[in-house]
PDB file of C-alpha atoms in Angstrom:
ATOM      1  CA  UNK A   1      -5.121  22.143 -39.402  1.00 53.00           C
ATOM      2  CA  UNK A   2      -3.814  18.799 -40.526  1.00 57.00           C
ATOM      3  CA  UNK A   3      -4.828  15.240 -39.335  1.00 56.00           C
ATOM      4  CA  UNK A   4      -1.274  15.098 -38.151  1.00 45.00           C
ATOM      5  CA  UNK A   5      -1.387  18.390 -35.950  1.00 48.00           C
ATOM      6  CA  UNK A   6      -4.570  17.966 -34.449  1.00 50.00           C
ATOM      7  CA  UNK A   7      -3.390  14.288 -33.289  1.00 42.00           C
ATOM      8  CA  UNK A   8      -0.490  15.994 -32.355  1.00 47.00           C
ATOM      9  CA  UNK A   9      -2.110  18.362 -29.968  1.00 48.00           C
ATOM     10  CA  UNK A  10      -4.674  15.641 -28.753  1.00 47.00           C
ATOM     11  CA  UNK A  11      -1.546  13.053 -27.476  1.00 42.00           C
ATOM     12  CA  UNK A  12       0.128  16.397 -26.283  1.00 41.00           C
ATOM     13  CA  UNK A  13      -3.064  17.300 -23.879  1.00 43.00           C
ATOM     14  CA  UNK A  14      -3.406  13.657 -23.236  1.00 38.00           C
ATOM     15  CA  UNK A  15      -0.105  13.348 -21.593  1.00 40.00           C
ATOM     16  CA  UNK A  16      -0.177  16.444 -19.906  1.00 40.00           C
ATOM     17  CA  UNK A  17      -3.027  15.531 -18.004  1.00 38.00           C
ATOM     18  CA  UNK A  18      -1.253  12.191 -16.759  1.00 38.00           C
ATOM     19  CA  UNK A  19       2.036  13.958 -15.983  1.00 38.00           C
ATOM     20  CA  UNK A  20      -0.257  16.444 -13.374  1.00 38.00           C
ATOM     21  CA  UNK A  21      -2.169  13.818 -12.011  1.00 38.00           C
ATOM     22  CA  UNK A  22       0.834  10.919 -11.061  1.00 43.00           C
ATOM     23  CA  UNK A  23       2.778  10.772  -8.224  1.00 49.00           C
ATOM     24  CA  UNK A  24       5.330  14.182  -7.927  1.00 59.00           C
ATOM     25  CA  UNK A  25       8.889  13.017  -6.765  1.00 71.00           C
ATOM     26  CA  UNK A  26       9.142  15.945  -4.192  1.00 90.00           C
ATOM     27  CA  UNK A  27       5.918  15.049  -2.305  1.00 97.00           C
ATOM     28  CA  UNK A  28       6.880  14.384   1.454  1.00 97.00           C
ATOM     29  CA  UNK A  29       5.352  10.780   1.317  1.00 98.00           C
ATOM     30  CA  UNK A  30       8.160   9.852  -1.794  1.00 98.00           C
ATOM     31  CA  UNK A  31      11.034  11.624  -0.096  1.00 98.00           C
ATOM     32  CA  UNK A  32      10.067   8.793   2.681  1.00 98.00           C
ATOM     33  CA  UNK A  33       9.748   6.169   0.812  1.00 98.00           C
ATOM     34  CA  UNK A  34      12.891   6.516  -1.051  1.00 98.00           C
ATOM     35  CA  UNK A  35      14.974   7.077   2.559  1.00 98.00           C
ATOM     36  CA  UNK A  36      12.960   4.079   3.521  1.00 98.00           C
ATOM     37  CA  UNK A  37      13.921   2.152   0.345  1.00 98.00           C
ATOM     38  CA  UNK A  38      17.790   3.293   0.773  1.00 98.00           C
ATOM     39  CA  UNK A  39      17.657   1.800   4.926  1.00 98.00           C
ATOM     40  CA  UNK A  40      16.420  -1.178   3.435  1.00 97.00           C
ATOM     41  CA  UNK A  41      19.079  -1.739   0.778  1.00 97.00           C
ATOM     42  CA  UNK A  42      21.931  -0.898   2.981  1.00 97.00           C
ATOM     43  CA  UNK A  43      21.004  -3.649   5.112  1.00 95.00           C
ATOM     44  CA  UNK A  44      20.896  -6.842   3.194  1.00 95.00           C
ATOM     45  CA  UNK A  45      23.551  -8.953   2.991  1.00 94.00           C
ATOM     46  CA  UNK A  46      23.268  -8.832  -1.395  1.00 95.00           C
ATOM     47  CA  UNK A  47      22.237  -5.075  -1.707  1.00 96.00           C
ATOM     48  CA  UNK A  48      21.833  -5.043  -5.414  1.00 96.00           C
ATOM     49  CA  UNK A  49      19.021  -8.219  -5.392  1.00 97.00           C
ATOM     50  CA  UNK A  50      16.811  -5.981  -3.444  1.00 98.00           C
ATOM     51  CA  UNK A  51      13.238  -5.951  -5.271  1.00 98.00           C
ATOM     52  CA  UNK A  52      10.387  -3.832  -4.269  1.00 98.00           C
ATOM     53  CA  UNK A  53       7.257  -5.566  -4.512  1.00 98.00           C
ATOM     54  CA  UNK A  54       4.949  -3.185  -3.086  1.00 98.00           C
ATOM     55  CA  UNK A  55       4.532  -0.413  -0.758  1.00 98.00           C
ATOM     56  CA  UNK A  56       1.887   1.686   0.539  1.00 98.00           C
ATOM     57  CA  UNK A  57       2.393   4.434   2.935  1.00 98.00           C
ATOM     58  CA  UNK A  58      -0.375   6.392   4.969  1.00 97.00           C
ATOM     59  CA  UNK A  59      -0.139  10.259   6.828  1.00 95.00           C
ATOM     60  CA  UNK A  60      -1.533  10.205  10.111  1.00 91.00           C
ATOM     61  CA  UNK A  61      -2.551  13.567  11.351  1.00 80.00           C
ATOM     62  CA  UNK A  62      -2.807  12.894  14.828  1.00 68.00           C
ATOM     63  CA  UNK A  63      -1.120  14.482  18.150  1.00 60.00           C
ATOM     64  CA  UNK A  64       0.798  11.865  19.249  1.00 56.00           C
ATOM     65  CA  UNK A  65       2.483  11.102  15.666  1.00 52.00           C
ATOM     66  CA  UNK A  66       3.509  14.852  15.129  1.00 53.00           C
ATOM     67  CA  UNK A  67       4.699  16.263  18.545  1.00 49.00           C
ATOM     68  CA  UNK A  68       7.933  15.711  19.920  1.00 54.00           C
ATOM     69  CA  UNK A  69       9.655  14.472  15.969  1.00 63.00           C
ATOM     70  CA  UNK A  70       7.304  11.776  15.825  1.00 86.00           C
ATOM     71  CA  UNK A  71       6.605   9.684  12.666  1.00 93.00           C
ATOM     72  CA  UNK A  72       3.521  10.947  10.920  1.00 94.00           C
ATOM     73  CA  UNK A  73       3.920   8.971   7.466  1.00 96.00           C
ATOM     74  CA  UNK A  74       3.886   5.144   8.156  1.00 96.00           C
ATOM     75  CA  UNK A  75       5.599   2.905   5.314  1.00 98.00           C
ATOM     76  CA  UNK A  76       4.564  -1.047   4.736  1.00 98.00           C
ATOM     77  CA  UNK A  77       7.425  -1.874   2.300  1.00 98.00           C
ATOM     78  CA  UNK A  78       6.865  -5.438   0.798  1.00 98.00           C
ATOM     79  CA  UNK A  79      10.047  -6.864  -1.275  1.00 98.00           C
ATOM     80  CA  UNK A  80      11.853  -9.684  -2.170  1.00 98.00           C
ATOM     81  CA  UNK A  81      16.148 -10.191  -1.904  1.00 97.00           C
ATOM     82  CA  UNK A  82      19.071 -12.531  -1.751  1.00 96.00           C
ATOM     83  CA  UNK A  83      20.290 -13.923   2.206  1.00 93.00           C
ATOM     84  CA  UNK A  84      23.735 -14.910   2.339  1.00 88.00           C
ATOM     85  CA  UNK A  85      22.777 -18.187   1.348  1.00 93.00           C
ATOM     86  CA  UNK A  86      21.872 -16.761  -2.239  1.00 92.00           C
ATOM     87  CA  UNK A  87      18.031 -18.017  -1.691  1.00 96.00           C
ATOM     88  CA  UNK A  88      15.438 -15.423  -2.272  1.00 96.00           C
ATOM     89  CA  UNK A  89      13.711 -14.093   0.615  1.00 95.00           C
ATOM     90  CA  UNK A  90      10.254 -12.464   1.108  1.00 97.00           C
ATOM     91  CA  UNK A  91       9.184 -10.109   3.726  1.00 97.00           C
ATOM     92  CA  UNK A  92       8.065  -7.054   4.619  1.00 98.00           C
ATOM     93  CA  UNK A  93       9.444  -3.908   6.273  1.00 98.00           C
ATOM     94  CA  UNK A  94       7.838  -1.126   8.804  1.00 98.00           C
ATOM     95  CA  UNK A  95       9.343   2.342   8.524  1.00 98.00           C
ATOM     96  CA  UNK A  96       8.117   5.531  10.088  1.00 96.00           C
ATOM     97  CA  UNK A  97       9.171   9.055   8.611  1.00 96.00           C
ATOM     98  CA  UNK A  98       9.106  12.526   9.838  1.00 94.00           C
ATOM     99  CA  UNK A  99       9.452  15.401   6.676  1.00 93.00           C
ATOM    100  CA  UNK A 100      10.205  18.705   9.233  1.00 90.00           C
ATOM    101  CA  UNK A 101      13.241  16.414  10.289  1.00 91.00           C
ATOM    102  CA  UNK A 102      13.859  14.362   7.464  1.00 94.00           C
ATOM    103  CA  UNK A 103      14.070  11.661   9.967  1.00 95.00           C
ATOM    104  CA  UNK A 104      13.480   8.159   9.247  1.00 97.00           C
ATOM    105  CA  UNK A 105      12.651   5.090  12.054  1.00 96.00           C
ATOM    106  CA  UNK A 106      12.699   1.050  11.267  1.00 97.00           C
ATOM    107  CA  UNK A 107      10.296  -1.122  12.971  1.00 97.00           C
ATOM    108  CA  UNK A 108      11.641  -3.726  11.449  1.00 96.00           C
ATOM    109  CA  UNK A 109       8.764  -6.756  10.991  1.00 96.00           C
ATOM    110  CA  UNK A 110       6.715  -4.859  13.850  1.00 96.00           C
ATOM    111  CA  UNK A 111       3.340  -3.649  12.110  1.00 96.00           C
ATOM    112  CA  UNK A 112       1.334  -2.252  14.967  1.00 94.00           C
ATOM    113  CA  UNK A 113       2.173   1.523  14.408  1.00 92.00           C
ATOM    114  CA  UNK A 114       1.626   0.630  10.188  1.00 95.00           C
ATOM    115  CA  UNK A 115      -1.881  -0.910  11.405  1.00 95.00           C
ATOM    116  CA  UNK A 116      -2.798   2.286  13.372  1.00 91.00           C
ATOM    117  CA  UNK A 117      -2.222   4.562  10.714  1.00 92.00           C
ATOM    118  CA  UNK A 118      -4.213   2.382   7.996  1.00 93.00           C
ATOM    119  CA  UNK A 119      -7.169   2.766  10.528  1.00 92.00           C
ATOM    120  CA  UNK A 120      -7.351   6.500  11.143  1.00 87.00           C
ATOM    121  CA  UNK A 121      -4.329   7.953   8.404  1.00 92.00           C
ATOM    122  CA  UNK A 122      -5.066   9.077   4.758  1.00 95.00           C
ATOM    123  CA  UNK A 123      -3.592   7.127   2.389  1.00 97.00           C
ATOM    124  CA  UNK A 124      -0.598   8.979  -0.048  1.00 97.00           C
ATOM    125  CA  UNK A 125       0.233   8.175  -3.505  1.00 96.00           C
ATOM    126  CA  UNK A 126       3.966   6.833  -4.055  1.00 97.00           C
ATOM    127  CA  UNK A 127       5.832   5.600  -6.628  1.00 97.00           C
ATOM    128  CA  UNK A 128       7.121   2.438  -6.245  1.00 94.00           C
TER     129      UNK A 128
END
């Protein structure tokens, strides 16, 4: 084999081993996220300054989360956008989402139900 093939391969095997370990776009925590993302945008007053500057989401297995269409992924959504006033804002948004319904909830600023699941959920990989 050539230098050139054999590097070849290499970056080939290389990538492929990124590509399975990231973040899949069909995972039930992204499908969130992106419904969550979507809420958000539709509700600012200049939709297209909306910035994402973090998020982190976490799946709580837990009774009371699950039964009766509750919200077992829990989304802290951190981003930045223009008011009305064209100033940049800051703040954060609470979202709760249920995959078997594809049903998504706001808490707007209220973190208690985010707090709960960082305590006892498992974290899920999403791409912001």
């Amino acid at each position: 084999m050539s230098i050139f093939t054999k590097l070849s391969t290499s970056a080939l095997a290389v990538l492929s081993i990124f590509a399975m370990t990231g973040c899949s776009p069909n995972t039930p925590a992204q499908r969130g996220y992106e419904k969550a993302k979507s809420h958000l945008k539709e509700n600012l007053k200049v939709p297209n300054s909306l910035k994402i500057n973090g998020a982190t989401c976490y799946y709580v297995v837990v009774e009371e989360y699950i039964v009766s269409g509750g919200y077992p992924y829990q989304y802290k959504i951190s981003y930045s956008a223009k008011n009305g006033f064209d100033m940049t804002i800051n703040d954060v948004a609470y979202y709760g989402y249920n995959d078997e319904y594809g049903s998504l909830k706001s808490y707007g600023t209220d973190s208690s139900k985010f707090n709960s699941a960082s305590t006892g959920g498992k974290k899920q990989d999403i791409k912001v």
